[in-house]
Short mmCIF file of C-alpha atoms and ligand atoms in Angstrom, two decimals:
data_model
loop_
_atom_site.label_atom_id
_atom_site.label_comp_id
_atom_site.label_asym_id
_atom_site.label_seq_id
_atom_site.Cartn_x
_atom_site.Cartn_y
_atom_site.Cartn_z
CA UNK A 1 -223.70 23.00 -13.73
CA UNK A 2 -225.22 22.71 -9.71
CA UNK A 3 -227.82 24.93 -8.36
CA UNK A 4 -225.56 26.81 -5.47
CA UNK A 5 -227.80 27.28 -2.58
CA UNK A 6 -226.99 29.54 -0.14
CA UNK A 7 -227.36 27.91 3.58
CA UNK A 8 -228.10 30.38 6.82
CA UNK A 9 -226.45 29.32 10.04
CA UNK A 10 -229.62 27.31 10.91
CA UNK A 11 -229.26 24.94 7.59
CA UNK A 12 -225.29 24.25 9.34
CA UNK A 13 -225.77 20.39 8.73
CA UNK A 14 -226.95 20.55 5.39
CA UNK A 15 -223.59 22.36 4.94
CA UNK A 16 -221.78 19.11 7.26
CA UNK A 17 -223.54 16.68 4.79
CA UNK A 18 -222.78 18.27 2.12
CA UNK A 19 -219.06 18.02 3.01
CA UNK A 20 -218.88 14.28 4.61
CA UNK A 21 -220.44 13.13 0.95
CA UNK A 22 -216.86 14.37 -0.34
CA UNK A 23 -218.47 17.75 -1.73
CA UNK A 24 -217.09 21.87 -1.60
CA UNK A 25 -218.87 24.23 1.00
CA UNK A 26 -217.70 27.58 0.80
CA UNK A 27 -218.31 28.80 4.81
CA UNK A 28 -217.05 32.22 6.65
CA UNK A 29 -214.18 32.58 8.36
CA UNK A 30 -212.90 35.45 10.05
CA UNK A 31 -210.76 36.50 7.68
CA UNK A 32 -212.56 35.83 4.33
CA UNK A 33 -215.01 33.59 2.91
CA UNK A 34 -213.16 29.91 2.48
CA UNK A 35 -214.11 26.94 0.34
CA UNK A 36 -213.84 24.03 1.86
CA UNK A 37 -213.58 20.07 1.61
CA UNK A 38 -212.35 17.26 3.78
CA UNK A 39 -208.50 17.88 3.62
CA UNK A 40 -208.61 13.96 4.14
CA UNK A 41 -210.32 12.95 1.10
CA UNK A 42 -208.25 13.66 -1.97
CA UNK A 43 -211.10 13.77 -4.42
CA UNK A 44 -213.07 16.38 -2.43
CA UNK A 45 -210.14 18.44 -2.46
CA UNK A 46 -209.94 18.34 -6.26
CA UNK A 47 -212.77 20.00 -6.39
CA UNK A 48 -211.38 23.30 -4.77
CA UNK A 49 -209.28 23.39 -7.44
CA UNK A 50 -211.51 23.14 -10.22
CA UNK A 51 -214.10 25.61 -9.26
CA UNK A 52 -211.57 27.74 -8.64
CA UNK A 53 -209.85 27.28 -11.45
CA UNK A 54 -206.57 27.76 -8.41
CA UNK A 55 -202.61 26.17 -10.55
CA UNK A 56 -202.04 22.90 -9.13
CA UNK A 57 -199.05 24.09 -7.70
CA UNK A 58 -200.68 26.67 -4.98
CA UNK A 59 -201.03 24.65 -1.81
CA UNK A 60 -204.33 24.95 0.66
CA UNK A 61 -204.26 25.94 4.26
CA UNK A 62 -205.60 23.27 6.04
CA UNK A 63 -208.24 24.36 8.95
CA UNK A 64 -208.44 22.33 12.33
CA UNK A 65 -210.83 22.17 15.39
CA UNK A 66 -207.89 22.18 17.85
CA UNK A 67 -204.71 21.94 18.70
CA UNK A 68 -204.42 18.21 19.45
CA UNK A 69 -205.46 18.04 15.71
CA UNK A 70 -202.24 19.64 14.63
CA UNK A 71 -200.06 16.61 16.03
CA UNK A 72 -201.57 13.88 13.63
CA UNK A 73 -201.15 16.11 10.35
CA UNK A 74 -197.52 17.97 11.78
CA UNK A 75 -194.10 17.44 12.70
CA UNK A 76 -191.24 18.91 14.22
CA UNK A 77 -192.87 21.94 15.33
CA UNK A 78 -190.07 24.00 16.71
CA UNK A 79 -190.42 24.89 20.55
CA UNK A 80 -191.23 28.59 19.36
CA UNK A 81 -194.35 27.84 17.59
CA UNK A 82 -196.23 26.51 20.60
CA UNK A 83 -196.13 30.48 22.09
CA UNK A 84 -197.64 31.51 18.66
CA UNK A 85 -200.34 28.62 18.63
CA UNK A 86 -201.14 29.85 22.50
CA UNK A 87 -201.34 33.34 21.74
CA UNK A 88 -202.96 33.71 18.43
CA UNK A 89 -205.07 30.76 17.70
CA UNK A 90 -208.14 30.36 16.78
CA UNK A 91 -206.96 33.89 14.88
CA UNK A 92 -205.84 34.69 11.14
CA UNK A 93 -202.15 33.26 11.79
CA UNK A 94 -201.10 30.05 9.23
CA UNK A 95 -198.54 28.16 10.41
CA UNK A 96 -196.46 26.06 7.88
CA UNK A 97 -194.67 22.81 9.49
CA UNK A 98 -193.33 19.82 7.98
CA UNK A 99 -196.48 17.59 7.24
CA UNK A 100 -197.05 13.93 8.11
CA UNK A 101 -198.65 11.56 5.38
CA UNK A 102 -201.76 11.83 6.66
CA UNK A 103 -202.19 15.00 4.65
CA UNK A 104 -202.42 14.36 0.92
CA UNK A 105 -200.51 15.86 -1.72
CA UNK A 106 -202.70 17.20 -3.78
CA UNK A 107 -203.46 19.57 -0.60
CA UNK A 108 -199.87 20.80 -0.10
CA UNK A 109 -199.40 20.93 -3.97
CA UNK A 110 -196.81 17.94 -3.29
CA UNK A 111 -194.78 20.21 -0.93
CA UNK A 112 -193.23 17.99 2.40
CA UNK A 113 -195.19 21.22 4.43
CA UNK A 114 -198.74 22.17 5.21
CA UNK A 115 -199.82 25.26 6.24
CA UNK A 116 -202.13 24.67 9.20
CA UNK A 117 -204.72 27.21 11.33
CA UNK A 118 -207.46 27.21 13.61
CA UNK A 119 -210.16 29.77 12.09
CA UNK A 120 -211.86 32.32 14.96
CA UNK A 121 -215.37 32.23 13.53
CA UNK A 122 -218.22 30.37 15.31
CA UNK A 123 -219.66 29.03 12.16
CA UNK A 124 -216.33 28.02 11.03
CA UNK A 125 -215.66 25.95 14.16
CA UNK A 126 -219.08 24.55 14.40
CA UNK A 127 -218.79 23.27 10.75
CA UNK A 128 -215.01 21.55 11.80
CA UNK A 129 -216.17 19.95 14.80
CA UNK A 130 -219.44 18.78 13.59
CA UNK A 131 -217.69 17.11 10.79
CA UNK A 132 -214.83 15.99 12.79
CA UNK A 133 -212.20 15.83 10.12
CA UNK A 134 -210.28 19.05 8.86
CA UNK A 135 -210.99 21.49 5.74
CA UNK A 136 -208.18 22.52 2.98
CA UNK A 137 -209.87 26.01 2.19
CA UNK A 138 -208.34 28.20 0.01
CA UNK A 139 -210.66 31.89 -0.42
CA UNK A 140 -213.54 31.06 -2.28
CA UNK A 141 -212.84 33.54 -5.48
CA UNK A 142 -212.27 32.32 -8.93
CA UNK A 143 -208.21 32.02 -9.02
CA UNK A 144 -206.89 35.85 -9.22
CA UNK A 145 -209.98 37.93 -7.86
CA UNK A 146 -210.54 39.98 -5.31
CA UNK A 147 -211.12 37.40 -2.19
CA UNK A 148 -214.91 37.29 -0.78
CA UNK A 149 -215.83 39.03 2.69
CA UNK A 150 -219.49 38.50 1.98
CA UNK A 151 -221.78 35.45 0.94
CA UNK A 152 -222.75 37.04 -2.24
CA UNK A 153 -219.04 38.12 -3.33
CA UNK A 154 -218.96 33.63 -3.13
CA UNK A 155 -221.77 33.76 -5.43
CA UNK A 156 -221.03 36.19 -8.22
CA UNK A 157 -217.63 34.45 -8.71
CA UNK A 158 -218.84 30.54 -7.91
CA UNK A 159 -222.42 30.34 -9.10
CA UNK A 160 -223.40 27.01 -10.33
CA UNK A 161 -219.91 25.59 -9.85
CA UNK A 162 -220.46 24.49 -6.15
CA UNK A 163 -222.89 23.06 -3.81
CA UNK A 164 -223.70 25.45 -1.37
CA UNK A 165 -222.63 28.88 0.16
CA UNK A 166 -222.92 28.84 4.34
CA UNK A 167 -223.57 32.71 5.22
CA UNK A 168 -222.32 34.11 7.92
CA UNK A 169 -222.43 37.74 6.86
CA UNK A 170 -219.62 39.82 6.36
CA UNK A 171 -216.32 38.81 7.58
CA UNK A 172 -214.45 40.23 10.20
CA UNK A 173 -210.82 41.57 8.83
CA UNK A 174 -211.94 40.97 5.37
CA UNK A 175 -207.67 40.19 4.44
CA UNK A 176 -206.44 36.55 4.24
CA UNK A 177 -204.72 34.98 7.12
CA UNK A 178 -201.12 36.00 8.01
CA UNK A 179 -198.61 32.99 6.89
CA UNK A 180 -195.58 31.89 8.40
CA UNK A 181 -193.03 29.02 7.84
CA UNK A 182 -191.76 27.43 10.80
CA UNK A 183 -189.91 25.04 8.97
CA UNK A 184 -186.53 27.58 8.76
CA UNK A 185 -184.78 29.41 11.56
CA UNK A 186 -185.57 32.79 11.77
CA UNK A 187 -189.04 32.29 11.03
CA UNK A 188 -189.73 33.40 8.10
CA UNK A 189 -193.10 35.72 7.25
CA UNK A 190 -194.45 34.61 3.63
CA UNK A 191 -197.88 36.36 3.81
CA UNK A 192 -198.67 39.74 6.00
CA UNK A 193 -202.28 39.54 7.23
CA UNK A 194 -203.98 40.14 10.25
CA UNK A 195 -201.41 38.98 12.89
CA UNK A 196 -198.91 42.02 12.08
CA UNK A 197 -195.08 41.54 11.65
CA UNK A 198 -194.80 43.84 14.77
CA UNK A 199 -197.12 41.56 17.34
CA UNK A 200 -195.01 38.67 15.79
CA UNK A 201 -191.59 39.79 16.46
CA UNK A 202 -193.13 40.53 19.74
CA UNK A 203 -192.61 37.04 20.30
CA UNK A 204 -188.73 36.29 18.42
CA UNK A 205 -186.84 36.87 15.58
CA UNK A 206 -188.83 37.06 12.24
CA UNK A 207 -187.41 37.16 8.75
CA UNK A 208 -189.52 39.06 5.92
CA UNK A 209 -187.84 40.16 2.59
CA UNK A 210 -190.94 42.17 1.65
CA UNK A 211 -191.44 42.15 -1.80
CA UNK A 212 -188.60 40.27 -3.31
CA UNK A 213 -190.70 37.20 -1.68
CA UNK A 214 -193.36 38.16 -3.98
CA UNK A 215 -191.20 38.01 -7.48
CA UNK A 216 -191.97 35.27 -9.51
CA UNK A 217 -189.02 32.81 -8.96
CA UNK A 218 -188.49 28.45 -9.47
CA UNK A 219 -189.47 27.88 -6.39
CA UNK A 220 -190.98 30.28 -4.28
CA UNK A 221 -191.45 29.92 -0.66
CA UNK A 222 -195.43 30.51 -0.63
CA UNK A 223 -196.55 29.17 -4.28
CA UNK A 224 -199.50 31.50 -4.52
CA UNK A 225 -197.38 34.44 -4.40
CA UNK A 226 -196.18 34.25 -7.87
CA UNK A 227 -199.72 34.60 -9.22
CA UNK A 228 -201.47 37.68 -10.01
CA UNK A 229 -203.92 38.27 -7.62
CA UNK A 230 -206.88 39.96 -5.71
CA UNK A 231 -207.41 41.74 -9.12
CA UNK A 232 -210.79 43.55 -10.26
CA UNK A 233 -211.38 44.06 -13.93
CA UNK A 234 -210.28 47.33 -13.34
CA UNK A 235 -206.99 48.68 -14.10
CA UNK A 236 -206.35 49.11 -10.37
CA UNK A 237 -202.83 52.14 -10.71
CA UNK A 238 -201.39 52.20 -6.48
CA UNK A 239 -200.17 55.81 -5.52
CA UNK A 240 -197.81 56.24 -3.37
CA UNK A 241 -196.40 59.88 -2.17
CA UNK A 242 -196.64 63.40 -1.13
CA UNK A 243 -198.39 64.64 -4.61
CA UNK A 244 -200.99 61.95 -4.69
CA UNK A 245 -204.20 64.13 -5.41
CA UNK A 246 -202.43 66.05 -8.41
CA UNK A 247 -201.01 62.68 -10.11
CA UNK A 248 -204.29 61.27 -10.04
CA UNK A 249 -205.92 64.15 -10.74
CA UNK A 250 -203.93 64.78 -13.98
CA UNK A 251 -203.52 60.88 -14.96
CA UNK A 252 -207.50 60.66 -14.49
CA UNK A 253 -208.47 63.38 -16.25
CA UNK A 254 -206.20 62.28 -19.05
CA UNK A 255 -207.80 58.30 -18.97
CA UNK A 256 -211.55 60.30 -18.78
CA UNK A 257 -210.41 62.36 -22.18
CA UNK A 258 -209.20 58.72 -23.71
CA UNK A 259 -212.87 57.56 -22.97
CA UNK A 260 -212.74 55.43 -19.59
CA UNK A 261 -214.65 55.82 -16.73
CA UNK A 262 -211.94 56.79 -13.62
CA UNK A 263 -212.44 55.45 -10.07
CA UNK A 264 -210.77 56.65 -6.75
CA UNK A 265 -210.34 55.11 -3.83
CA UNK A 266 -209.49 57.56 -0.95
CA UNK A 267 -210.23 58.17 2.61
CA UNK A 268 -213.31 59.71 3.26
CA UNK A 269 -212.10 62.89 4.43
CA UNK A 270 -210.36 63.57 0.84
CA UNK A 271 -212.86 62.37 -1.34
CA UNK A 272 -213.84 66.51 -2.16
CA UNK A 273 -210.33 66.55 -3.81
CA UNK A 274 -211.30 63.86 -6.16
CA UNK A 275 -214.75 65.46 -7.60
CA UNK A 276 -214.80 64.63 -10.81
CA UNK A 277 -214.48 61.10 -10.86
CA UNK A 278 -216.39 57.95 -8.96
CA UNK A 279 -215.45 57.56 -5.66
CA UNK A 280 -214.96 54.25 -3.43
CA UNK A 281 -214.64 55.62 -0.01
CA UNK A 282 -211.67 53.59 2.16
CA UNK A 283 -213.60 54.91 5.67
CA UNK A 284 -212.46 57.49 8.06
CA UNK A 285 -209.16 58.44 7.75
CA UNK A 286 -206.65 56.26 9.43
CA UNK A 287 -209.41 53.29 10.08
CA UNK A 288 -206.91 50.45 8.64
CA UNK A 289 -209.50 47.96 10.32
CA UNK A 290 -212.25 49.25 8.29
CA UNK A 291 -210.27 50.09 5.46
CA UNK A 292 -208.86 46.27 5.41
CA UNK A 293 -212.96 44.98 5.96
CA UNK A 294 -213.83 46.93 3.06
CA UNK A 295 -211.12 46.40 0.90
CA UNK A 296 -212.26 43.55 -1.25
CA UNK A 297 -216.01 44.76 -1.55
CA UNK A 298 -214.31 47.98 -3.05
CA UNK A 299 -212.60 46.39 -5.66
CA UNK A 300 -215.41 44.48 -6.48
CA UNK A 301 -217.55 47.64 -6.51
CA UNK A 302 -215.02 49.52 -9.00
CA UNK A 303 -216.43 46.85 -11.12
CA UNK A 304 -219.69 46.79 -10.61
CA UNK A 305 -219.67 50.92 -11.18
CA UNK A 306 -217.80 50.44 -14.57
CA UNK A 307 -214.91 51.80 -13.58
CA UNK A 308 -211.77 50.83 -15.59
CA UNK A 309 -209.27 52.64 -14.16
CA UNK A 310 -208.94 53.02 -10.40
CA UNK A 311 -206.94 55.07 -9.14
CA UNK A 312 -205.64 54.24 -5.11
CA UNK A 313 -204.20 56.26 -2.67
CA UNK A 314 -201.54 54.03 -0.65
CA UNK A 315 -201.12 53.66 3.22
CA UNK A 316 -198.03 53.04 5.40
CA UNK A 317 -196.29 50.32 5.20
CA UNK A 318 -196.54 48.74 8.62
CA UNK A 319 -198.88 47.10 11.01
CA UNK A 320 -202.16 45.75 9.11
CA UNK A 321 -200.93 48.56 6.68
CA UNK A 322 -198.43 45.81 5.59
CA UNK A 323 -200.82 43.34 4.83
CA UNK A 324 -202.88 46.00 3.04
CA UNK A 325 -200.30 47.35 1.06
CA UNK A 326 -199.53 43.72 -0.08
CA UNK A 327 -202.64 43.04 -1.23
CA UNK A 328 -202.75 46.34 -3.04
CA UNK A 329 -199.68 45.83 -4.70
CA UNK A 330 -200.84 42.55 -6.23
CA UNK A 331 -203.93 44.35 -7.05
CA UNK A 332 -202.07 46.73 -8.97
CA UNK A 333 -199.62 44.45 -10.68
CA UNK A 334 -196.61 46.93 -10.88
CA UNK A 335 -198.90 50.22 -11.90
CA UNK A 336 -197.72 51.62 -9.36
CA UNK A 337 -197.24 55.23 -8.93
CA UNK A 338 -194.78 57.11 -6.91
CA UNK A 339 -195.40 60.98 -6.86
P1 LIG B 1 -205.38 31.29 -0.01
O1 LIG B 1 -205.87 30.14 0.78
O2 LIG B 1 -205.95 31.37 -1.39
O3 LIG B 1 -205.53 32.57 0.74
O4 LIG B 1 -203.82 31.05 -0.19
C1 LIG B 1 -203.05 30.38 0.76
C2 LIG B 1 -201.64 30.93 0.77
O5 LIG B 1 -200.86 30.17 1.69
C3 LIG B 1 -200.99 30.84 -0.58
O6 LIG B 1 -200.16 31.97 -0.80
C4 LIG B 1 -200.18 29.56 -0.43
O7 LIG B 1 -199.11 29.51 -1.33
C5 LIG B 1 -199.74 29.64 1.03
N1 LIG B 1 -199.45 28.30 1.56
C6 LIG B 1 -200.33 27.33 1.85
N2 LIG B 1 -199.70 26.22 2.24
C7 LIG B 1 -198.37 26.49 2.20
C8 LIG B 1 -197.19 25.74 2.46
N3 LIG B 1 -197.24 24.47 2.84
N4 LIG B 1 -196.00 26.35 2.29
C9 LIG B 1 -195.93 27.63 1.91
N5 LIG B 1 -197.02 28.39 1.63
C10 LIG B 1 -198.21 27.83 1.77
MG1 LIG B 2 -206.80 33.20 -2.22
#
């Protein structure tokens, strides 16, 4: 057991020592909150794992300064990638090449790839170039929570399991980078996040089976998918349709007679339909931004409330809808309704 402290931007190189003595930092970046060790040193990584409690097998984004960076840890990166690297790093896009051995294998989860990014957070950046070497961060959750947007969301899950806890406040998207693998032809879209499919297709051909990726198979593409994932304690049920308010309104009303406190999650402009039960409000209607900054501090709120049975009202299917509706889906692992 370590005392976690949590660091403010002005303790940065505690947070820098911390990490060159081979130890864990969980920092911001703008997607979520990351943990973090020298990707170089294979014993620092370990401990990612453990606190985690993250399957061998699930391999760590590795986070770089810069681009020149990406040339000692890469190779063959196809000609199409460069446009990508120029037009949405630093950004939440993970780019999966063939690695060189300079990466170890305990961060690529002895895959011959490593998913590589530049993060677009100041604190983030300061922490990489200070220290000079890159950082394998996976989210900083325990393995199959909700991911953390804010500093204490690192330390309900992580207390006394790791060093220190850099806040930078909340996160910006608040939804884990969007992953790619450059290593096949279409590229292929393993992970919907921030960078949508459409902005990527802007720029070529892009392959994305949608949820067949996600099915639990040998040997998946993306390892992590095939785990169950951002989940609260919560029974989190996805609806999906035209007759949304009645479902849940009948389904909740029947889990409130059975003895279980019912959640909702629903934009704020229908939460009067829902008045019965406790409501988690997703923002104005429409706001997927919001919605998708919010997300994981809602789950983790259904929690905190009591709630065991949430009830969610889906979105579309497409832009950052995509990546929310992926995230929900895991969330939900297969209750999922369709009215
Ligand atoms: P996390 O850092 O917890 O948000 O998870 C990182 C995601 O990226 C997981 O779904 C990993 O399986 C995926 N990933 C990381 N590295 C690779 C890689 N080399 N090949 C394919 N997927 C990867
Ligand atoms: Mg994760």
């Amino acid at each position: 057991m370590v005392i976690t402290r949590i660091l403010t931007s002005n303790e940065l190189d505690e947070a820098v020592r911390l990490l060159e003595s081979g130890e864990v930092v969980a920092f911001p970046t703008e997607t979520v909150y990351g943990l973090g060790a020298n990707a170089l040193n294979s014993k620092a990584v370990a401990k990612i794992f453990e606190a985690k409690g993250r399957p061998g097998d699930n391999p760590l984004i590795v986070h770089c300064a810069n681009q020149n960076q990406i040339f000692e840890f890469t190779r063959e990166i196809p000609q199409e990638a460069f446009k990508l690297m120029e037009r949405f790093w630093p950004g939440p896009l993970t780019l999966v090449f063939k690695r060189t051995d300079r990466i170890p294998k305990i961060v690529s989860a002895g895959l011959d790839t490593v998913g590589i990014r530049i993060p677009d957070h100041p604190l983030a950046l300061r922490l990489l170039d200070k220290t000079g070497f890159p950082l394998a961060a996976p989210s900083a959750n325990l393995s199959g929570k909700p991911s953390p947007t804010r500093a204490e969301h690192v330390y309900s899950d992580l207390d006394g399991k790791i060093p220190a806890i850099l806040d930078g406040g909340p996160t910006g998207w608040g939804l884990e980078s969007t992953v790619l693998d450059c290593t096949v032809s279409p590229f292929r879209l393993l992970r919907p996040g921030g960078v949508t499919l459409e902005e990527l297709r802007g720029f070529g051909k892009i392959q994305f089976a949608g949820d067949i990726l996600e099915e639990m198979t040998d040997a998946p593409r993306s390892p992590g998918m095939k785990y169950e994932h951002y989940a609260p304690e919560a029974k989190v049920h996805l609806v999906l349709g035209e007759n949304t308010p009645a479902k849940i309104k009948k389904l909740g009303e029947d889990y409130v007679r059975a003895g279980n406190k019912v959640g909702v999650m629903t934009w704020e402009e229908r939460k009067h339909l829902y008045g019965d039960f406790t409501i988690l409000s997703m923002g104005s209607m429409g706001d997927l931004n919001r919605f998708a900054v919010n997300l994981y501090h809602l789950l983790r709120e259904a929690d905190r409330l009591g709630v065991q049975q949430l009830f969610v009202e889906g979105v579309k299917d497409d832009h950052l809808g995509l990546a929310i509706m992926n995230r929900l889906r895991k969330a939900a692992n297969n209750r999922i309704i369709k009215t």
